[in-house]
Short mmCIF file of C-alpha atoms in Angstrom, two decimals:
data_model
loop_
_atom_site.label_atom_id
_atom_site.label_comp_id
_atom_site.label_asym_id
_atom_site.label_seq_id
_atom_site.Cartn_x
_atom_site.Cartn_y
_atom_site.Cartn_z
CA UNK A 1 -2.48 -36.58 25.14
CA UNK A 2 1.15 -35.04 26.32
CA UNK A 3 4.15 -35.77 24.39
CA UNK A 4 6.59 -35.90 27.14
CA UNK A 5 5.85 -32.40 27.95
CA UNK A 6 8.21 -31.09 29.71
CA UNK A 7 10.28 -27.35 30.37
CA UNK A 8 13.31 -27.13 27.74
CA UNK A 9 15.21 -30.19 27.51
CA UNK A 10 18.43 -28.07 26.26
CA UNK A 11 19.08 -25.62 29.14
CA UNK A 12 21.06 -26.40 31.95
CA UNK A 13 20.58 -29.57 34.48
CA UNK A 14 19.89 -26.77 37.17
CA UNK A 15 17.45 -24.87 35.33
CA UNK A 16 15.63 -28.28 34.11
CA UNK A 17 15.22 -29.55 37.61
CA UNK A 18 13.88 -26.39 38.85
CA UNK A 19 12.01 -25.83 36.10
CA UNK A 20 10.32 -29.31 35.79
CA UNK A 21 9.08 -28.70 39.40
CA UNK A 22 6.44 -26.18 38.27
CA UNK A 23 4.43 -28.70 36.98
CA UNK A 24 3.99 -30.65 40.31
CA UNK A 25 4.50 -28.23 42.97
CA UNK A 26 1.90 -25.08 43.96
CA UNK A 27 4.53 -22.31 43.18
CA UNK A 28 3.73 -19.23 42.64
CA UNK A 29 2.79 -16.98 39.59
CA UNK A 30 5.83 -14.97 40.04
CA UNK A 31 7.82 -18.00 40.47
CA UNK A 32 6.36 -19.85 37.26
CA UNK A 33 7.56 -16.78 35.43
CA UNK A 34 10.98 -16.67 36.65
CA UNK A 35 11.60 -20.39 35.56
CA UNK A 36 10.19 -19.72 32.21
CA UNK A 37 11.85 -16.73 31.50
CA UNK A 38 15.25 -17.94 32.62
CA UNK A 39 14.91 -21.03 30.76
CA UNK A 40 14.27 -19.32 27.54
CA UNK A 41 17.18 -17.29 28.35
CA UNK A 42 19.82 -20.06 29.13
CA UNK A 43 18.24 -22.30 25.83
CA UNK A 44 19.51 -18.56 23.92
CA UNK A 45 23.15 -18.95 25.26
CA UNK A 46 23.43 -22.72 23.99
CA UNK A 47 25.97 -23.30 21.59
CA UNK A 48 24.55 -24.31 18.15
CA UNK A 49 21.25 -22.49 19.51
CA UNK A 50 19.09 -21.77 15.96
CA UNK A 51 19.09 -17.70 18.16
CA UNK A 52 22.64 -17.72 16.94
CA UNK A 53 22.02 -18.52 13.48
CA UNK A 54 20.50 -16.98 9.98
CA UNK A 55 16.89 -17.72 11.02
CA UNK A 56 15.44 -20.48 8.75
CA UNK A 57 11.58 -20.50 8.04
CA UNK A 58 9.53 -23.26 6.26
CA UNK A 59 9.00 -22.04 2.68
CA UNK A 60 4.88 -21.53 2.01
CA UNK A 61 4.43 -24.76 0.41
CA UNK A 62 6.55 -26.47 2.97
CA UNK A 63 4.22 -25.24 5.54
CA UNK A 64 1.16 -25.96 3.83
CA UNK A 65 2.44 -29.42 3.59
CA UNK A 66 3.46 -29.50 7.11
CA UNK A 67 -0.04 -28.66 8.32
CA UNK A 68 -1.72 -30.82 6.26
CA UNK A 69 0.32 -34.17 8.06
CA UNK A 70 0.23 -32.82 11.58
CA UNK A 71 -1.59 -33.62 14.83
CA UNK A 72 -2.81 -30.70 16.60
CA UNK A 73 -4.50 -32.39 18.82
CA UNK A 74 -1.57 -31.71 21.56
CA UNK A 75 -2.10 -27.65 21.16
CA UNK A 76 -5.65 -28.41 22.50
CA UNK A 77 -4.98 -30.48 25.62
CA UNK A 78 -1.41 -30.05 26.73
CA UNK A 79 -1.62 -28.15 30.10
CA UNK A 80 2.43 -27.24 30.67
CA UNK A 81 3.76 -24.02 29.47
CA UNK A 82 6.73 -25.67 27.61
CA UNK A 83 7.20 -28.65 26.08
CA UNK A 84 9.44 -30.91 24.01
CA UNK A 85 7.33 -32.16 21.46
CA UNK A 86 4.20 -28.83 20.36
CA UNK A 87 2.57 -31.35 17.82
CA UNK A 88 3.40 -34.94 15.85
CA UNK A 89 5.36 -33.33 13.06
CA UNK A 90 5.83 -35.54 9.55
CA UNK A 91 9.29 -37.11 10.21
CA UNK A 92 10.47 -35.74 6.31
CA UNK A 93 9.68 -32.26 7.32
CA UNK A 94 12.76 -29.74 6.08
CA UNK A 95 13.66 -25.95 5.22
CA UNK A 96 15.16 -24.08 2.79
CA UNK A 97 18.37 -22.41 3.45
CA UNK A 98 19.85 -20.59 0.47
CA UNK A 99 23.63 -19.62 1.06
CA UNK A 100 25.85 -17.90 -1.41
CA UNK A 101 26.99 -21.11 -2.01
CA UNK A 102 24.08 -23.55 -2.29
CA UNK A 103 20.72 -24.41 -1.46
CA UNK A 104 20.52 -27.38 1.06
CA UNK A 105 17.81 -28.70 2.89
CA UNK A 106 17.97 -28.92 6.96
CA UNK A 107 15.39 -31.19 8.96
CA UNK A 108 12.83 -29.78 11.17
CA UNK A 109 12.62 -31.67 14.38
CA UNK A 110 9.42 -32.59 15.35
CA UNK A 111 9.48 -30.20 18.49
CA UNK A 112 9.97 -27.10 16.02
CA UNK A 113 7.37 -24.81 15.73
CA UNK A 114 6.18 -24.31 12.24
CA UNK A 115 3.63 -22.03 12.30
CA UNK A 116 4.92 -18.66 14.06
CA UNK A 117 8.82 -20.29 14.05
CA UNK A 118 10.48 -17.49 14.88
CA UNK A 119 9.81 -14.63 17.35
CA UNK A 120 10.38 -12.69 20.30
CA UNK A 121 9.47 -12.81 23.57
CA UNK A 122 9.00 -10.15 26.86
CA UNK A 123 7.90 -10.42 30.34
CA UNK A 124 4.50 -8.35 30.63
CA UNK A 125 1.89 -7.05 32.59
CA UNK A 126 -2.52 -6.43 31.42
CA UNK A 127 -2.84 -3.19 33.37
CA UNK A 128 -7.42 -3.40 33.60
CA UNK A 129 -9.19 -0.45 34.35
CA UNK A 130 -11.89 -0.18 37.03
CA UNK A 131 -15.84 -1.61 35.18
CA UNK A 132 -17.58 1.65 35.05
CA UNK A 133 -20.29 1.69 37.28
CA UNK A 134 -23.17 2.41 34.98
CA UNK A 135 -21.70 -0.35 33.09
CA UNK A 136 -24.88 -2.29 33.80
CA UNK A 137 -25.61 -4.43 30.57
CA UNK A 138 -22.49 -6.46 31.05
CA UNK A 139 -20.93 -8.07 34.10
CA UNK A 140 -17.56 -7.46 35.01
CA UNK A 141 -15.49 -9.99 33.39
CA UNK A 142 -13.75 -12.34 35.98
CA UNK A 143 -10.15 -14.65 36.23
CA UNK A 144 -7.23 -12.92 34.23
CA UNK A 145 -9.92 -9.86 32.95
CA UNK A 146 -10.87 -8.82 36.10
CA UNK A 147 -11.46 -5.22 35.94
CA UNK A 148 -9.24 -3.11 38.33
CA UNK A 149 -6.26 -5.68 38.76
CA UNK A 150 -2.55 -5.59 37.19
CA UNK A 151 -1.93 -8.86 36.07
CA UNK A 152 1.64 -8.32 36.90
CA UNK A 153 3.14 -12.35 35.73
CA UNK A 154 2.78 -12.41 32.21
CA UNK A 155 4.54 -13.34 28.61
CA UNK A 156 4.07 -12.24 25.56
CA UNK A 157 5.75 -13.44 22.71
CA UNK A 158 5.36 -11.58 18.75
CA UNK A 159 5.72 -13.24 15.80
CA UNK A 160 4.68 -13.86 12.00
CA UNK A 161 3.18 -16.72 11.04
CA UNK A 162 4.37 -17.23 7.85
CA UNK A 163 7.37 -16.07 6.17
CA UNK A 164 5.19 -14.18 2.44
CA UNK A 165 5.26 -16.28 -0.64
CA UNK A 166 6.83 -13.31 -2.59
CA UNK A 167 10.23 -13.97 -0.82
CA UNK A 168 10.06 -17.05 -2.39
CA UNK A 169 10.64 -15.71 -5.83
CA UNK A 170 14.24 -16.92 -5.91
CA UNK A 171 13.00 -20.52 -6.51
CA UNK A 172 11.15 -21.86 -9.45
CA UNK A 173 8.38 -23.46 -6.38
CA UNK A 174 8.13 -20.08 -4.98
CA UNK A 175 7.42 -18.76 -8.36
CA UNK A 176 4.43 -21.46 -8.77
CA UNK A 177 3.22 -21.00 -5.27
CA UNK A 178 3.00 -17.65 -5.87
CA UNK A 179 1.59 -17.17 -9.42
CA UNK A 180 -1.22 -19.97 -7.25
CA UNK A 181 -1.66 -18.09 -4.36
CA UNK A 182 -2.33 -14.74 -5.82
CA UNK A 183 -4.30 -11.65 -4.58
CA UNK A 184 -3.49 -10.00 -1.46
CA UNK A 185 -1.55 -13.18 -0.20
CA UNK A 186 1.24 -12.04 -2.66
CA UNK A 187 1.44 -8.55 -1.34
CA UNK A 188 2.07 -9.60 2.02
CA UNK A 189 4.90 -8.60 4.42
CA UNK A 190 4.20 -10.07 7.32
CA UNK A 191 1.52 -12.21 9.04
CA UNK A 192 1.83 -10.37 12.26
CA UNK A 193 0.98 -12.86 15.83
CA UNK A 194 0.72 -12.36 19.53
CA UNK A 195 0.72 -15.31 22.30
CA UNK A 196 -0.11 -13.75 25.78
CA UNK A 197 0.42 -16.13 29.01
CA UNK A 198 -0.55 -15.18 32.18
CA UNK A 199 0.56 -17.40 34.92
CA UNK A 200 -1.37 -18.35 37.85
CA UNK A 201 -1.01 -19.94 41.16
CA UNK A 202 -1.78 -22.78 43.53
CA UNK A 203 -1.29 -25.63 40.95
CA UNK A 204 -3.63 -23.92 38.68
CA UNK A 205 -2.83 -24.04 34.77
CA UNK A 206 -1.70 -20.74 32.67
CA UNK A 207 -4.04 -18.48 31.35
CA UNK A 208 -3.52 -18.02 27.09
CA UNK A 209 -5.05 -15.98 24.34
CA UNK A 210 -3.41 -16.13 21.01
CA UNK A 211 -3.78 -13.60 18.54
CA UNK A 212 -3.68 -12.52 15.06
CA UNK A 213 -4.71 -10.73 12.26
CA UNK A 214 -5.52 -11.40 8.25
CA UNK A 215 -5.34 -14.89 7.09
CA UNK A 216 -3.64 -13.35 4.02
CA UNK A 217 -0.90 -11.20 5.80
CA UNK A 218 -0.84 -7.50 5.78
CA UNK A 219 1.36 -5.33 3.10
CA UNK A 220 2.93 -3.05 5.89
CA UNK A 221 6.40 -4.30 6.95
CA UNK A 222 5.02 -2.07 10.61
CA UNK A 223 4.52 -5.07 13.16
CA UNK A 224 2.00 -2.97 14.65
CA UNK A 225 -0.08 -1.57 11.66
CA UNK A 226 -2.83 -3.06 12.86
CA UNK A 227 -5.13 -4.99 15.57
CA UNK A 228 -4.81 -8.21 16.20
CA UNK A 229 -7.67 -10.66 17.22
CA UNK A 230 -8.92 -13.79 19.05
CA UNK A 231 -11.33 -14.55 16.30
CA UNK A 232 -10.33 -14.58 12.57
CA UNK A 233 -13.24 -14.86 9.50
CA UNK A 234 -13.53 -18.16 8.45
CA UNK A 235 -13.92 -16.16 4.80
CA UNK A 236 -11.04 -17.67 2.93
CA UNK A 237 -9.05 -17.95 -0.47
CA UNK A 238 -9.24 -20.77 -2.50
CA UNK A 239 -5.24 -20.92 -1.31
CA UNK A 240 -5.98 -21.03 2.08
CA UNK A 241 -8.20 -23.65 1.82
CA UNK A 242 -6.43 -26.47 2.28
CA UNK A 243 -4.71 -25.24 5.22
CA UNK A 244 -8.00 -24.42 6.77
CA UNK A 245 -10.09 -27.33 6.03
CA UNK A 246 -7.16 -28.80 8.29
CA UNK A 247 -8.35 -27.30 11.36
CA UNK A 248 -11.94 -28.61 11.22
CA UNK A 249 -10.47 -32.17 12.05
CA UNK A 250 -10.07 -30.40 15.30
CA UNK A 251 -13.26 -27.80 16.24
CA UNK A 252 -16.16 -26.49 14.44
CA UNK A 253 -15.07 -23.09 14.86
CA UNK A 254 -11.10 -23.33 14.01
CA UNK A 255 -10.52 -19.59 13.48
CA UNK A 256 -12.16 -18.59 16.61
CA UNK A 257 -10.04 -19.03 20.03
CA UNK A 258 -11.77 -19.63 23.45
CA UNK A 259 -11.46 -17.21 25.90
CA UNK A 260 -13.44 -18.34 29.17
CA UNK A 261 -10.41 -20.35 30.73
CA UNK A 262 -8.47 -17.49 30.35
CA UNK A 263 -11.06 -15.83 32.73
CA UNK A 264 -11.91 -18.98 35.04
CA UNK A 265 -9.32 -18.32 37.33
CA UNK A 266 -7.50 -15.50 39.05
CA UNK A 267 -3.93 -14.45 38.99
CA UNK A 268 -3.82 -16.36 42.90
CA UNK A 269 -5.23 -19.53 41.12
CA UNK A 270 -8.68 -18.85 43.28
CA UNK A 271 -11.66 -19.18 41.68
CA UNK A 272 -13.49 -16.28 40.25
CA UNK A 273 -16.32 -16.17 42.50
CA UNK A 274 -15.61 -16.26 46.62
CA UNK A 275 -19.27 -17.29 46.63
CA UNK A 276 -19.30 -19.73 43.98
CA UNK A 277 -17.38 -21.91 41.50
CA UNK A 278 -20.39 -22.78 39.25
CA UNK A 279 -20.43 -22.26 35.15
CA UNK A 280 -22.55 -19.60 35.26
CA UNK A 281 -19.92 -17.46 37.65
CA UNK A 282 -17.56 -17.44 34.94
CA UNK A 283 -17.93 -13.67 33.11
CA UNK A 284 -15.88 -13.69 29.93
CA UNK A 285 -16.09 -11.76 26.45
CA UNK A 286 -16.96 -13.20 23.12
CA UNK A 287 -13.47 -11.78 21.80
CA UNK A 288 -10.73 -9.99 23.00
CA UNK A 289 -8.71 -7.71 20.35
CA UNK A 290 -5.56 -6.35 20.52
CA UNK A 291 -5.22 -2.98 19.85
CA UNK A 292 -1.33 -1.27 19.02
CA UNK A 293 0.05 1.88 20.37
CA UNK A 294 3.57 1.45 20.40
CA UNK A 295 5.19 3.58 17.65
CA UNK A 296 8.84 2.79 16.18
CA UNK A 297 11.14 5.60 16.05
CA UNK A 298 10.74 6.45 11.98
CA UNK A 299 14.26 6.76 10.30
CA UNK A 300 15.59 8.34 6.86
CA UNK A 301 16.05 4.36 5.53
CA UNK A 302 12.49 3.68 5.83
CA UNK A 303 11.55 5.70 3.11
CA UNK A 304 13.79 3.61 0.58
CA UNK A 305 12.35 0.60 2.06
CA UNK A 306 10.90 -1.03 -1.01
CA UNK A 307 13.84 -0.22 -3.17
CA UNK A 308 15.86 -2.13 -0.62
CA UNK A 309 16.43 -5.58 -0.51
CA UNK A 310 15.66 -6.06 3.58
CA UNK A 311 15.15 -9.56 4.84
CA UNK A 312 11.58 -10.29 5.74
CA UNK A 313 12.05 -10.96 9.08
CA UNK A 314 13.62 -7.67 10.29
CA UNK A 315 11.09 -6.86 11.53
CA UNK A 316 12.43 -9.08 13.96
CA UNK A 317 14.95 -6.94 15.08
CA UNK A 318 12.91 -4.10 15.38
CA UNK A 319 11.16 -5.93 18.20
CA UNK A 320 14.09 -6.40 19.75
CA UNK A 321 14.89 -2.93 20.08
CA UNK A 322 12.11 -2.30 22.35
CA UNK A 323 12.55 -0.96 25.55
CA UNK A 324 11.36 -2.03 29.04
CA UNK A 325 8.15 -0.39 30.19
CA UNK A 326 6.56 -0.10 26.98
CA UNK A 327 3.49 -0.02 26.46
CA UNK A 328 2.49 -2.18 23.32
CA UNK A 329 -1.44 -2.94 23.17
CA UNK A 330 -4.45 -1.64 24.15
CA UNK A 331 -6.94 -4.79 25.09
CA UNK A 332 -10.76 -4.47 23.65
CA UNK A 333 -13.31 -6.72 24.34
CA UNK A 334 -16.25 -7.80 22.29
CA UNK A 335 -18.71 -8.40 25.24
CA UNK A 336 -21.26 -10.84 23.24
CA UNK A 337 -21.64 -11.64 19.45
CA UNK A 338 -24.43 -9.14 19.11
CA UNK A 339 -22.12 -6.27 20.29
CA UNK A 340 -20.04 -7.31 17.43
CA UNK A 341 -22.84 -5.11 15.00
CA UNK A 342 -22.77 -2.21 17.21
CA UNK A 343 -19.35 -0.35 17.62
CA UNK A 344 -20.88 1.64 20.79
CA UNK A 345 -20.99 -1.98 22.44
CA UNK A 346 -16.77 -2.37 21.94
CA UNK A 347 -15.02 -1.59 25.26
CA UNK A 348 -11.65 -0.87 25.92
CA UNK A 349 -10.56 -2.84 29.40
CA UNK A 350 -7.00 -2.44 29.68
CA UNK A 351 -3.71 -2.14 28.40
CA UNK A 352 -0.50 -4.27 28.20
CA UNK A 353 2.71 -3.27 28.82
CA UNK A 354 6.18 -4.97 28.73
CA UNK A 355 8.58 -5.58 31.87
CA UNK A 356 11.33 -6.36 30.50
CA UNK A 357 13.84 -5.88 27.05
CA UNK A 358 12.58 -8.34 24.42
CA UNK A 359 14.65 -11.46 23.59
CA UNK A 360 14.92 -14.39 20.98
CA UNK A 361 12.08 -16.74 20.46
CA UNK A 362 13.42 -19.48 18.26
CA UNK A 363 11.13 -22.60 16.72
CA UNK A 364 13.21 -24.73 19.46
CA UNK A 365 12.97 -23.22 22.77
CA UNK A 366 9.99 -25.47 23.54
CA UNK A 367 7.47 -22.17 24.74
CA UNK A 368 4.31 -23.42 23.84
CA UNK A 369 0.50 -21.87 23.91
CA UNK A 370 -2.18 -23.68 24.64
CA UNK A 371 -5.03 -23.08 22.54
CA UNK A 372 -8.74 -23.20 23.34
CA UNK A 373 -11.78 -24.33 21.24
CA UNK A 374 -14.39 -21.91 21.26
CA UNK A 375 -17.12 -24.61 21.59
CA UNK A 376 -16.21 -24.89 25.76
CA UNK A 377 -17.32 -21.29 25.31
CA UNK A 378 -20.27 -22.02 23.39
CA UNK A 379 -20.78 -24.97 26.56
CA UNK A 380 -21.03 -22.14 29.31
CA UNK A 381 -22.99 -19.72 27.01
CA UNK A 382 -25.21 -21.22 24.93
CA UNK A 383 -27.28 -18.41 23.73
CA UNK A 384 -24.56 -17.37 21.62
CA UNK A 385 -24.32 -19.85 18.89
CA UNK A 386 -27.86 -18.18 18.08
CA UNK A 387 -26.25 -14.63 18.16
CA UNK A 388 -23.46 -15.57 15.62
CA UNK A 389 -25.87 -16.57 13.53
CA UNK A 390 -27.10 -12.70 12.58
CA UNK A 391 -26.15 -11.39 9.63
CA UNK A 392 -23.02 -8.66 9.32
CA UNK A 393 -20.67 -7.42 6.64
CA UNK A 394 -17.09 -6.31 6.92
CA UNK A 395 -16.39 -4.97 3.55
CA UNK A 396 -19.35 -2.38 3.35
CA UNK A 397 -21.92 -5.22 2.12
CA UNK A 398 -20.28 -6.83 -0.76
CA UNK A 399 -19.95 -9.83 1.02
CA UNK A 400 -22.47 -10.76 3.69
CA UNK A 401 -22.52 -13.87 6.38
CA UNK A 402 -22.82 -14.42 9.82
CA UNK A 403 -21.07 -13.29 12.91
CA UNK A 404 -19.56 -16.40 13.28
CA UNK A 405 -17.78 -16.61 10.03
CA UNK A 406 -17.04 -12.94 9.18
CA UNK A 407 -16.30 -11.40 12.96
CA UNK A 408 -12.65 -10.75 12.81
CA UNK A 409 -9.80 -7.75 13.51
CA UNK A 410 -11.13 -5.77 10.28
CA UNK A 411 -14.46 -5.33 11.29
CA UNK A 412 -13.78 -4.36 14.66
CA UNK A 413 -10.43 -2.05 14.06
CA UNK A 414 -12.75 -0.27 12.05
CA UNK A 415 -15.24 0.05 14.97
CA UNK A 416 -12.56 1.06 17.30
CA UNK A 417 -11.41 4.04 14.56
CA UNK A 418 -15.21 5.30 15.12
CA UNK A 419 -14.65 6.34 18.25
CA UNK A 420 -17.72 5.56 19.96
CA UNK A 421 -16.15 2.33 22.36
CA UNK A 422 -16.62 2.58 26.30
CA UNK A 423 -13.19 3.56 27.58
CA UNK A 424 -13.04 1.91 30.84
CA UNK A 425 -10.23 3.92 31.83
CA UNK A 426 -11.54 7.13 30.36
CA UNK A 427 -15.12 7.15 32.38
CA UNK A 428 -12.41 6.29 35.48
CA UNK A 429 -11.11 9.09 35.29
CA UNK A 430 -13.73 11.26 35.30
CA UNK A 431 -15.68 9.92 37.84
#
């Protein structure tokens, strides 16, 4: 269950007390926002804030280790949009910190986020397009997806996931790690991330997709070199293992994220259907991908960028450089597992775009996302766990499986490249 969940214990008594209220009182979406958004802002201006430091992150085999001893059994359930305590954390948990000086060791408190522990974070809005009206083989989606609306309360926060074993080099661990791990895991930059919450009202919880893209990070140090998914292939290195077999103490399908709560309600906090609050109401995709527009302004240093020695987590401050009113992802949705196989069947629904500068996520602001298993989809549409069963291949045919284990962002950001998606906001405009 809850671990005293609560809004951030180290802002101010003011902002705690107002903040705490949104968990027992019907405010509004807009409100909920506000309270969030300020309270991440006044945890940034704390003295001895971790925003105000070198960021530390959890070396790869301190993570792996980390996973292996946690409970994630809170990142299922929890219902509040911040809390103190994200997961049972080992109590010997710690990070290395190398200083010019020294190497010492600094404890992770259980609260800390491991995974993802350092990021940035925006106020947003999902602009959806109008469902085409020859859309006939699906139904318009319904809640948060609702085609038409602007889902104007929203956060998103960006992150990696992992800081890559080949910064790790300076240590004879990381060396081992690394000469383990191997492969494409070695080349990687980043392990790019993207929580969305979109807040709703009348007492009604949050609305949160999470999203990412290869288990094995990508080479590009670009944050948005590629899509990012709700599903990831359950095709895995022998490194990853371990890690992975973790999360099947928790769900069946561990690398694929539920999506139909996120569509269960609407921004109001009514129900999806005026006539109607039963299962079958509920219209939802199989996945939702995010797609990236937004385009950093190229400069003469990038060039020299592997000849440099720049921190892994700059990227960070790239982020932060991003304006107001930008528009940062394009949202796709898968509309069934069979659709996955056909790239005519991908649609493009809407688009997200910030309202506000980004600011400093840090592992101990207490911003948490729930996550959902994809079996309570599976509950409201059973037909599908025969549909993930088809074959499919997202490597040309070398490898071949099923839906449900090789669906993922590769597969379908090569479907989007095609061309051939419905463009809910092209046919729009035409009509």
């Amino acid at each position: 269950g809850c671990y005293s969940c609560q809004l951030p214990q180290l802002s101010s008594n003011n902002m705690e007390s107002r903040a705490s209220r949104a968990h027992h009182e019907n405010i509004s979406a807009s409100e909920q926002q506000t309270l969030l958004w300020e309270g991440v802002g006044a945890h940034n201006k704390i003295k001895g804030c971790p925003a105000h430091k070198d960021r530390e992150w959890p070396t790869y085999a301190a993570l792996m280790t980390d996973v292996a001893k946690s409970d994630y059994t809170h990142v299922l359930e929890c219902p509040h949009d911040t809390v103190d305590k994200a997961r049972i954390a080992p109590a010997e948990d710690t990070i290395s910190k190398r200083s010019i000086f020294k190497k010492k060791e600094t404890k992770i408190p259980s609260f800390c986020k491991s995974l993802c522990a350092h990021g940035v974070v925006c106020l947003a809005k999902m602009e959806l397009f109008p469902n085409p009206p020859d859309n006939n083989d699906v139904a318009p989606y319904t809640g948060l997806l609702e085609p038409g609306q602007t889902v104007e309360h929203c956060l998103l926060r960006l992150s990696s996931a992992a800081k890559p074993p080949a910064k790790e080099m300076d240590s004879v661990m990381g060396r081992l790690v690394l000469g383990a791990v191997g492969g494409k895991l070695a080349d990687a930059k980043l392990f790019p991330t993207a929580a969305l919450k979109a807040f709703r009202g009348k007492g009604v919880r949050s609305g949160n997709l999470l999203f990412s893209g290869a288990k094995t990070g990508q080479p590009e140090t670009d944050f948005f070199a590629h899509c990012l998914c709700t599903q990831v292939s359950e095709k895995v290195s022998r490194s990853l293992k371990p890690i992975i077999k973790k999360f099947y103490d928790y769900s069946e399908n561990p690398l694929s994220l539920g999506v139909s709560d996120f569509c269960s309600y609407k921004q109001d906090g009514n129900i999806t259907s005026s006539a109607s609050d039963t299962e079958r109401e509920i219209q939802f995709p199989y996945i939702v991908l995010l797609h990236p527009v937004y385009n950093f302004a190229k400069n003469s240093t990038e060039e020299n960028e592997a000849e440099l020695d720049i921190p892994f987590d700059s990227f960070l401050n790239d982020l932060l450089s991003i304006p107001n009113g930008s528009t940062l992802y394009n949202i796709f949705a898968c509309p069934n597992p069979s659709s996955v196989l056909d790239a005519t069947k991908l649609q493009r629904i809407g688009k997200i775009v910030s309202t506000s500068d980004m600011i400093t996520s840090d592992p101990t602001d207490g911003l948490f996302f729930r996550h959902q298993k994809k079996e309570e989809d599976y509950a409201l549409r059973p037909e599908w766990k025969k549909e993930v069963q088809a074959q499919c291949s997202s490597d040309g045919g070398k490898t071949k499986d099923s839906i449900s284990k090789l669906a993922g962002w590769k597969m379908l950001e090569a479907s989007i490249q095609e061309g051939k998606y419905v463009d809910f906001e092209k046919i729009a405009v035409t009509k």
